[in-house]
Amino acid sequence: MARSKTEASDLFFVPLILFMAVYFSTYGSHNFADLIDQRQDAPSGASAEEKAADSSEGWFEIKSRYFTIYCEEATNINLIGRRLGRRALFTSGIYKPNPVSAPPQKVAYRMDMLLERVEEMLDMYPNLGRINVKIFKDRKELNAEYSKIFGVHADYKSFYIHKYSTIYASETDISDSVMAHEMAHAVIDNYFSGLPPEKIGEILATYVDLHLENE
């Protein structure tokens, strides 16, 4: 007998809630915070397109099916590609890259593969448009950008700004885990008619990160 949509949803969320309960009771909230790469709502001001245009000087651009990726010129694209490819992914329907592709095309393919895996895990397929990604050389520069946008100091590995449809990361900390977590925020925030509570978004994004390799 086919399961109803409600029953299928319960099969996903009940184990997830139990998992989070066990996690908190075992490790405490301070360790959970280490997994969190902030989802942020930016102050009023520039649009996503205007913020992307800010990246033109001193950056090079990579375009994939779903992303426009801006890499600071000082970044090592080969290193970024290796860090994005550490974990095995199980996904269906993703196009296959040319085996002799240059490093930028390999990064583009891996980013698309990660997003399709995230959507598959969440069973959420919202209209995302094109997502911007800004990759800084190091965490110091990343957090200088955060301070520039929000006017406060921070120490984050990455963050996502829904208004700008932009994920921010650095060569220092980038990985498939970090990017999948931020992509999950983008998917979740665009799936619902309004932004979900931040804690719910964090629970789902962390679930994606921890189970990225599961079949």
PDB file of C-alpha atoms in Angstrom:
ATOM      1  CA  MET A   1       0.000   0.000   0.000  1.00  0.00           C
ATOM      2  CA  ALA A   2       1.339   3.436  -0.924  1.00  0.00           C
ATOM      3  CA  ARG A   3       2.064   5.724   1.997  1.00  0.00           C
ATOM      4  CA  SER A   4       0.257   9.029   2.241  1.00  0.00           C
ATOM      5  CA  LYS A   5       2.273  12.250   2.068  1.00  0.00           C
ATOM      6  CA  THR A   6       1.676  12.769   5.802  1.00  0.00           C
ATOM      7  CA  GLU A   7       2.916   9.277   6.666  1.00  0.00           C
ATOM      8  CA  ALA A   8       6.009   9.754   4.507  1.00  0.00           C
ATOM      9  CA  SER A   9       6.692  13.073   6.202  1.00  0.00           C
ATOM     10  CA  ASP A  10       6.363  11.452   9.631  1.00  0.00           C
ATOM     11  CA  LEU A  11       8.871   8.781   8.625  1.00  0.00           C
ATOM     12  CA  PHE A  12      11.374  11.556   7.976  1.00  0.00           C
ATOM     13  CA  PHE A  13      10.741  13.967  10.827  1.00  0.00           C
ATOM     14  CA  VAL A  14      10.153  11.552  13.729  1.00  0.00           C
ATOM     15  CA  PRO A  15      13.611   9.922  13.414  1.00  0.00           C
ATOM     16  CA  LEU A  16      15.090  13.377  12.877  1.00  0.00           C
ATOM     17  CA  ILE A  17      13.582  14.726  16.098  1.00  0.00           C
ATOM     18  CA  LEU A  18      14.751  11.635  17.992  1.00  0.00           C
ATOM     19  CA  PHE A  19      18.224  12.067  16.522  1.00  0.00           C
ATOM     20  CA  MET A  20      18.415  15.688  17.682  1.00  0.00           C
ATOM     21  CA  ALA A  21      17.203  14.747  21.154  1.00  0.00           C
ATOM     22  CA  VAL A  22      19.949  12.126  21.464  1.00  0.00           C
ATOM     23  CA  TYR A  23      22.534  14.532  20.066  1.00  0.00           C
ATOM     24  CA  PHE A  24      21.727  17.299  22.524  1.00  0.00           C
ATOM     25  CA  SER A  25      21.595  14.912  25.493  1.00  0.00           C
ATOM     26  CA  THR A  26      24.958  13.418  24.523  1.00  0.00           C
ATOM     27  CA  TYR A  27      26.987  16.412  23.355  1.00  0.00           C
ATOM     28  CA  GLY A  28      25.183  19.501  24.583  1.00  0.00           C
ATOM     29  CA  SER A  29      24.258  22.629  22.672  1.00  0.00           C
ATOM     30  CA  HIS A  30      27.742  24.173  22.681  1.00  0.00           C
ATOM     31  CA  ASN A  31      29.072  21.461  20.349  1.00  0.00           C
ATOM     32  CA  PHE A  32      26.015  21.691  18.128  1.00  0.00           C
ATOM     33  CA  ALA A  33      26.795  25.389  17.670  1.00  0.00           C
ATOM     34  CA  ASP A  34      30.128  24.425  16.100  1.00  0.00           C
ATOM     35  CA  LEU A  35      28.191  22.807  13.250  1.00  0.00           C
ATOM     36  CA  ILE A  36      26.117  25.896  12.588  1.00  0.00           C
ATOM     37  CA  ASP A  37      27.089  28.125   9.670  1.00  0.00           C
ATOM     38  CA  GLN A  38      24.825  31.101  10.102  1.00  0.00           C
ATOM     39  CA  ARG A  39      21.793  31.761   7.941  1.00  0.00           C
ATOM     40  CA  GLN A  40      21.395  35.518   7.958  1.00  0.00           C
ATOM     41  CA  ASP A  41      18.868  38.036   6.738  1.00  0.00           C
ATOM     42  CA  ALA A  42      20.719  41.078   5.468  1.00  0.00           C
ATOM     43  CA  PRO A  43      19.875  44.675   6.249  1.00  0.00           C
ATOM     44  CA  SER A  44      17.863  46.574   3.670  1.00  0.00           C
ATOM     45  CA  GLY A  45      19.921  47.802   0.754  1.00  0.00           C
ATOM     46  CA  ALA A  46      21.517  46.188  -2.261  1.00  0.00           C
ATOM     47  CA  SER A  47      19.840  43.420  -4.221  1.00  0.00           C
ATOM     48  CA  ALA A  48      21.423  40.048  -4.978  1.00  0.00           C
ATOM     49  CA  GLU A  49      22.428  41.287  -8.427  1.00  0.00           C
ATOM     50  CA  GLU A  50      24.044  44.425  -7.012  1.00  0.00           C
ATOM     51  CA  LYS A  51      25.933  42.430  -4.394  1.00  0.00           C
ATOM     52  CA  ALA A  52      27.141  40.024  -7.078  1.00  0.00           C
ATOM     53  CA  ALA A  53      28.359  42.961  -9.153  1.00  0.00           C
ATOM     54  CA  ASP A  54      30.520  43.997  -6.198  1.00  0.00           C
ATOM     55  CA  SER A  55      32.549  40.843  -6.872  1.00  0.00           C
ATOM     56  CA  SER A  56      33.777  41.803 -10.353  1.00  0.00           C
ATOM     57  CA  GLU A  57      37.163  43.369  -9.533  1.00  0.00           C
ATOM     58  CA  GLY A  58      39.791  41.066  -8.057  1.00  0.00           C
ATOM     59  CA  TRP A  59      37.615  37.979  -8.519  1.00  0.00           C
ATOM     60  CA  PHE A  60      37.114  35.361 -11.221  1.00  0.00           C
ATOM     61  CA  GLU A  61      33.740  33.867 -12.064  1.00  0.00           C
ATOM     62  CA  ILE A  62      32.649  30.272 -12.582  1.00  0.00           C
ATOM     63  CA  LYS A  63      29.149  29.496 -13.838  1.00  0.00           C
ATOM     64  CA  SER A  64      27.416  26.167 -13.351  1.00  0.00           C
ATOM     65  CA  ARG A  65      23.870  25.036 -13.973  1.00  0.00           C
ATOM     66  CA  TYR A  66      22.660  26.420 -10.633  1.00  0.00           C
ATOM     67  CA  PHE A  67      25.393  28.758  -9.362  1.00  0.00           C
ATOM     68  CA  THR A  68      27.457  31.805 -10.150  1.00  0.00           C
ATOM     69  CA  ILE A  69      30.642  31.258  -8.154  1.00  0.00           C
ATOM     70  CA  TYR A  70      32.963  34.186  -7.435  1.00  0.00           C
ATOM     71  CA  CYS A  71      36.450  33.169  -6.310  1.00  0.00           C
ATOM     72  CA  GLU A  72      38.939  35.678  -5.018  1.00  0.00           C
ATOM     73  CA  GLU A  73      41.902  35.749  -7.391  1.00  0.00           C
ATOM     74  CA  ALA A  74      44.281  34.598  -4.645  1.00  0.00           C
ATOM     75  CA  THR A  75      42.322  31.373  -4.088  1.00  0.00           C
ATOM     76  CA  ASN A  76      43.643  27.999  -5.238  1.00  0.00           C
ATOM     77  CA  ILE A  77      40.913  26.476  -7.401  1.00  0.00           C
ATOM     78  CA  ASN A  78      42.560  23.039  -7.367  1.00  0.00           C
ATOM     79  CA  LEU A  79      42.551  23.004  -3.565  1.00  0.00           C
ATOM     80  CA  ILE A  80      38.932  24.163  -3.462  1.00  0.00           C
ATOM     81  CA  GLY A  81      37.993  21.363  -5.855  1.00  0.00           C
ATOM     82  CA  ARG A  82      39.692  18.743  -3.706  1.00  0.00           C
ATOM     83  CA  ARG A  83      37.998  19.982  -0.540  1.00  0.00           C
ATOM     84  CA  LEU A  84      34.607  19.886  -2.241  1.00  0.00           C
ATOM     85  CA  GLY A  85      35.142  16.276  -3.289  1.00  0.00           C
ATOM     86  CA  ARG A  86      36.031  14.520  -0.051  1.00  0.00           C
ATOM     87  CA  ARG A  87      32.718  12.736   0.523  1.00  0.00           C
ATOM     88  CA  ALA A  88      30.990  10.193  -1.695  1.00  0.00           C
ATOM     89  CA  LEU A  89      27.554  11.281  -2.858  1.00  0.00           C
ATOM     90  CA  PHE A  90      24.568   9.231  -3.958  1.00  0.00           C
ATOM     91  CA  THR A  91      22.295  11.139  -6.283  1.00  0.00           C
ATOM     92  CA  SER A  92      20.277  10.502  -9.414  1.00  0.00           C
ATOM     93  CA  GLY A  93      19.907  12.533 -12.560  1.00  0.00           C
ATOM     94  CA  ILE A  94      23.044  14.661 -12.290  1.00  0.00           C
ATOM     95  CA  TYR A  95      24.822  15.294 -15.572  1.00  0.00           C
ATOM     96  CA  LYS A  96      28.310  13.822 -15.951  1.00  0.00           C
ATOM     97  CA  PRO A  97      31.371  16.050 -16.323  1.00  0.00           C
ATOM     98  CA  ASN A  98      33.919  15.733 -19.080  1.00  0.00           C
ATOM     99  CA  PRO A  99      36.753  13.683 -17.507  1.00  0.00           C
ATOM    100  CA  VAL A 100      39.315  16.136 -18.915  1.00  0.00           C
ATOM    101  CA  SER A 101      37.504  19.199 -17.579  1.00  0.00           C
ATOM    102  CA  ALA A 102      39.597  22.033 -16.195  1.00  0.00           C
ATOM    103  CA  PRO A 103      39.478  22.606 -12.402  1.00  0.00           C
ATOM    104  CA  PRO A 104      36.841  25.397 -12.601  1.00  0.00           C
ATOM    105  CA  GLN A 105      34.453  23.097 -14.478  1.00  0.00           C
ATOM    106  CA  LYS A 106      35.067  20.331 -11.949  1.00  0.00           C
ATOM    107  CA  VAL A 107      34.183  22.739  -9.129  1.00  0.00           C
ATOM    108  CA  ALA A 108      31.034  23.778 -11.014  1.00  0.00           C
ATOM    109  CA  TYR A 109      29.987  20.147 -11.468  1.00  0.00           C
ATOM    110  CA  ARG A 110      30.622  19.254  -7.829  1.00  0.00           C
ATOM    111  CA  MET A 111      28.595  22.243  -6.602  1.00  0.00           C
ATOM    112  CA  ASP A 112      25.666  21.233  -8.806  1.00  0.00           C
ATOM    113  CA  MET A 113      25.959  17.645  -7.597  1.00  0.00           C
ATOM    114  CA  LEU A 114      25.897  18.799  -3.963  1.00  0.00           C
ATOM    115  CA  LEU A 115      22.767  20.889  -4.515  1.00  0.00           C
ATOM    116  CA  GLU A 116      20.924  18.036  -6.215  1.00  0.00           C
ATOM    117  CA  ARG A 117      21.889  15.731  -3.353  1.00  0.00           C
ATOM    118  CA  VAL A 118      20.638  18.270  -0.781  1.00  0.00           C
ATOM    119  CA  GLU A 119      17.295  18.661  -2.561  1.00  0.00           C
ATOM    120  CA  GLU A 120      16.974  14.888  -2.846  1.00  0.00           C
ATOM    121  CA  MET A 121      17.631  14.394   0.884  1.00  0.00           C
ATOM    122  CA  LEU A 122      15.138  17.063   1.919  1.00  0.00           C
ATOM    123  CA  ASP A 123      12.630  16.116  -0.799  1.00  0.00           C
ATOM    124  CA  MET A 124      12.329  19.848  -1.453  1.00  0.00           C
ATOM    125  CA  TYR A 125      12.655  21.267  -4.962  1.00  0.00           C
ATOM    126  CA  PRO A 126      11.938  24.999  -4.759  1.00  0.00           C
ATOM    127  CA  ASN A 127      12.552  27.533  -7.506  1.00  0.00           C
ATOM    128  CA  LEU A 128      15.961  28.795  -6.403  1.00  0.00           C
ATOM    129  CA  GLY A 129      16.843  30.878  -9.419  1.00  0.00           C
ATOM    130  CA  ARG A 130      20.619  31.258  -9.594  1.00  0.00           C
ATOM    131  CA  ILE A 131      22.497  31.128  -6.295  1.00  0.00           C
ATOM    132  CA  ASN A 132      25.619  33.247  -5.853  1.00  0.00           C
ATOM    133  CA  VAL A 133      28.652  31.869  -4.013  1.00  0.00           C
ATOM    134  CA  LYS A 134      31.550  34.059  -2.846  1.00  0.00           C
ATOM    135  CA  ILE A 135      34.745  32.238  -1.881  1.00  0.00           C
ATOM    136  CA  PHE A 136      37.306  34.336  -0.017  1.00  0.00           C
ATOM    137  CA  LYS A 137      40.941  33.410   0.501  1.00  0.00           C
ATOM    138  CA  ASP A 138      40.669  32.927   4.265  1.00  0.00           C
ATOM    139  CA  ARG A 139      38.318  33.185   7.222  1.00  0.00           C
ATOM    140  CA  LYS A 140      39.619  36.639   8.168  1.00  0.00           C
ATOM    141  CA  GLU A 141      38.505  38.077   4.824  1.00  0.00           C
ATOM    142  CA  LEU A 142      35.211  36.199   5.019  1.00  0.00           C
ATOM    143  CA  ASN A 143      34.413  37.681   8.412  1.00  0.00           C
ATOM    144  CA  ALA A 144      35.497  41.141   7.268  1.00  0.00           C
ATOM    145  CA  GLU A 145      32.746  40.805   4.647  1.00  0.00           C
ATOM    146  CA  TYR A 146      30.282  39.783   7.356  1.00  0.00           C
ATOM    147  CA  SER A 147      31.269  42.834   9.402  1.00  0.00           C
ATOM    148  CA  LYS A 148      30.877  45.056   6.335  1.00  0.00           C
ATOM    149  CA  ILE A 149      27.337  43.778   5.742  1.00  0.00           C
ATOM    150  CA  PHE A 150      26.054  43.603   9.323  1.00  0.00           C
ATOM    151  CA  GLY A 151      28.277  46.034  11.195  1.00  0.00           C
ATOM    152  CA  VAL A 152      29.300  43.466  13.818  1.00  0.00           C
ATOM    153  CA  HIS A 153      32.323  41.224  14.247  1.00  0.00           C
ATOM    154  CA  ALA A 154      31.978  37.443  13.865  1.00  0.00           C
ATOM    155  CA  ASP A 155      34.022  34.290  13.415  1.00  0.00           C
ATOM    156  CA  TYR A 156      32.121  32.053  10.998  1.00  0.00           C
ATOM    157  CA  LYS A 157      33.267  29.347   8.609  1.00  0.00           C
ATOM    158  CA  SER A 158      30.480  30.291   6.218  1.00  0.00           C
ATOM    159  CA  PHE A 159      27.093  31.946   6.118  1.00  0.00           C
ATOM    160  CA  TYR A 160      24.082  32.307   3.837  1.00  0.00           C
ATOM    161  CA  ILE A 161      22.125  35.519   3.234  1.00  0.00           C
ATOM    162  CA  HIS A 162      18.641  34.806   1.956  1.00  0.00           C
ATOM    163  CA  LYS A 163      17.987  38.323   0.670  1.00  0.00           C
ATOM    164  CA  TYR A 164      21.107  38.243  -1.504  1.00  0.00           C
ATOM    165  CA  SER A 165      20.655  34.563  -2.444  1.00  0.00           C
ATOM    166  CA  THR A 166      24.346  34.237  -1.644  1.00  0.00           C
ATOM    167  CA  ILE A 167      26.516  31.716   0.189  1.00  0.00           C
ATOM    168  CA  TYR A 168      29.765  33.073   1.648  1.00  0.00           C
ATOM    169  CA  ALA A 169      32.742  30.790   2.337  1.00  0.00           C
ATOM    170  CA  SER A 170      36.543  30.755   2.304  1.00  0.00           C
ATOM    171  CA  GLU A 171      39.248  28.556   0.836  1.00  0.00           C
ATOM    172  CA  THR A 172      40.459  27.936   4.393  1.00  0.00           C
ATOM    173  CA  ASP A 173      37.260  26.268   5.592  1.00  0.00           C
ATOM    174  CA  ILE A 174      35.401  25.227   2.457  1.00  0.00           C
ATOM    175  CA  SER A 175      34.343  21.587   2.193  1.00  0.00           C
ATOM    176  CA  ASP A 176      31.485  19.559   0.788  1.00  0.00           C
ATOM    177  CA  SER A 177      30.026  19.446   4.325  1.00  0.00           C
ATOM    178  CA  VAL A 178      30.107  23.230   4.738  1.00  0.00           C
ATOM    179  CA  MET A 179      28.591  23.883   1.317  1.00  0.00           C
ATOM    180  CA  ALA A 180      25.880  21.232   1.699  1.00  0.00           C
ATOM    181  CA  HIS A 181      24.884  22.821   5.024  1.00  0.00           C
ATOM    182  CA  GLU A 182      24.549  26.278   3.457  1.00  0.00           C
ATOM    183  CA  MET A 183      22.784  24.909   0.379  1.00  0.00           C
ATOM    184  CA  ALA A 184      20.282  23.259   2.698  1.00  0.00           C
ATOM    185  CA  HIS A 185      19.504  26.682   4.166  1.00  0.00           C
ATOM    186  CA  ALA A 186      18.944  28.061   0.667  1.00  0.00           C
ATOM    187  CA  VAL A 187      16.617  25.184  -0.235  1.00  0.00           C
ATOM    188  CA  ILE A 188      14.671  25.353   3.050  1.00  0.00           C
ATOM    189  CA  ASP A 189      14.321  29.145   3.002  1.00  0.00           C
ATOM    190  CA  ASN A 190      12.993  29.109  -0.566  1.00  0.00           C
ATOM    191  CA  TYR A 191      10.707  26.100  -0.128  1.00  0.00           C
ATOM    192  CA  PHE A 192       8.288  27.686   2.337  1.00  0.00           C
ATOM    193  CA  SER A 193       6.152  30.761   1.712  1.00  0.00           C
ATOM    194  CA  GLY A 194       7.880  32.473   4.645  1.00  0.00           C
ATOM    195  CA  LEU A 195      11.238  31.924   6.315  1.00  0.00           C
ATOM    196  CA  PRO A 196      11.020  29.026   8.799  1.00  0.00           C
ATOM    197  CA  PRO A 197      12.219  29.446  12.410  1.00  0.00           C
ATOM    198  CA  GLU A 198      16.016  29.537  12.394  1.00  0.00           C
ATOM    199  CA  LYS A 199      16.351  26.565  14.773  1.00  0.00           C
ATOM    200  CA  ILE A 200      14.249  24.396  12.457  1.00  0.00           C
ATOM    201  CA  GLY A 201      16.440  25.400   9.538  1.00  0.00           C
ATOM    202  CA  GLU A 202      19.559  24.525  11.526  1.00  0.00           C
ATOM    203  CA  ILE A 203      18.204  21.111  12.497  1.00  0.00           C
ATOM    204  CA  LEU A 204      17.403  20.231   8.886  1.00  0.00           C
ATOM    205  CA  ALA A 205      20.671  21.647   7.519  1.00  0.00           C
ATOM    206  CA  THR A 206      22.686  19.730  10.116  1.00  0.00           C
ATOM    207  CA  TYR A 207      20.760  16.557   9.265  1.00  0.00           C
ATOM    208  CA  VAL A 208      21.790  16.995   5.618  1.00  0.00           C
ATOM    209  CA  ASP A 209      25.431  17.511   6.558  1.00  0.00           C
ATOM    210  CA  LEU A 210      25.598  14.483   8.846  1.00  0.00           C
ATOM    211  CA  HIS A 211      23.834  12.115   6.420  1.00  0.00           C
ATOM    212  CA  LEU A 212      25.208  13.408   3.121  1.00  0.00           C
ATOM    213  CA  GLU A 213      26.780  10.064   2.185  1.00  0.00           C
ATOM    214  CA  ASN A 214      23.840   7.819   3.096  1.00  0.00           C
ATOM    215  CA  GLU A 215      22.061   5.984   0.288  1.00  0.00           C
TER     216      GLU A 215
END
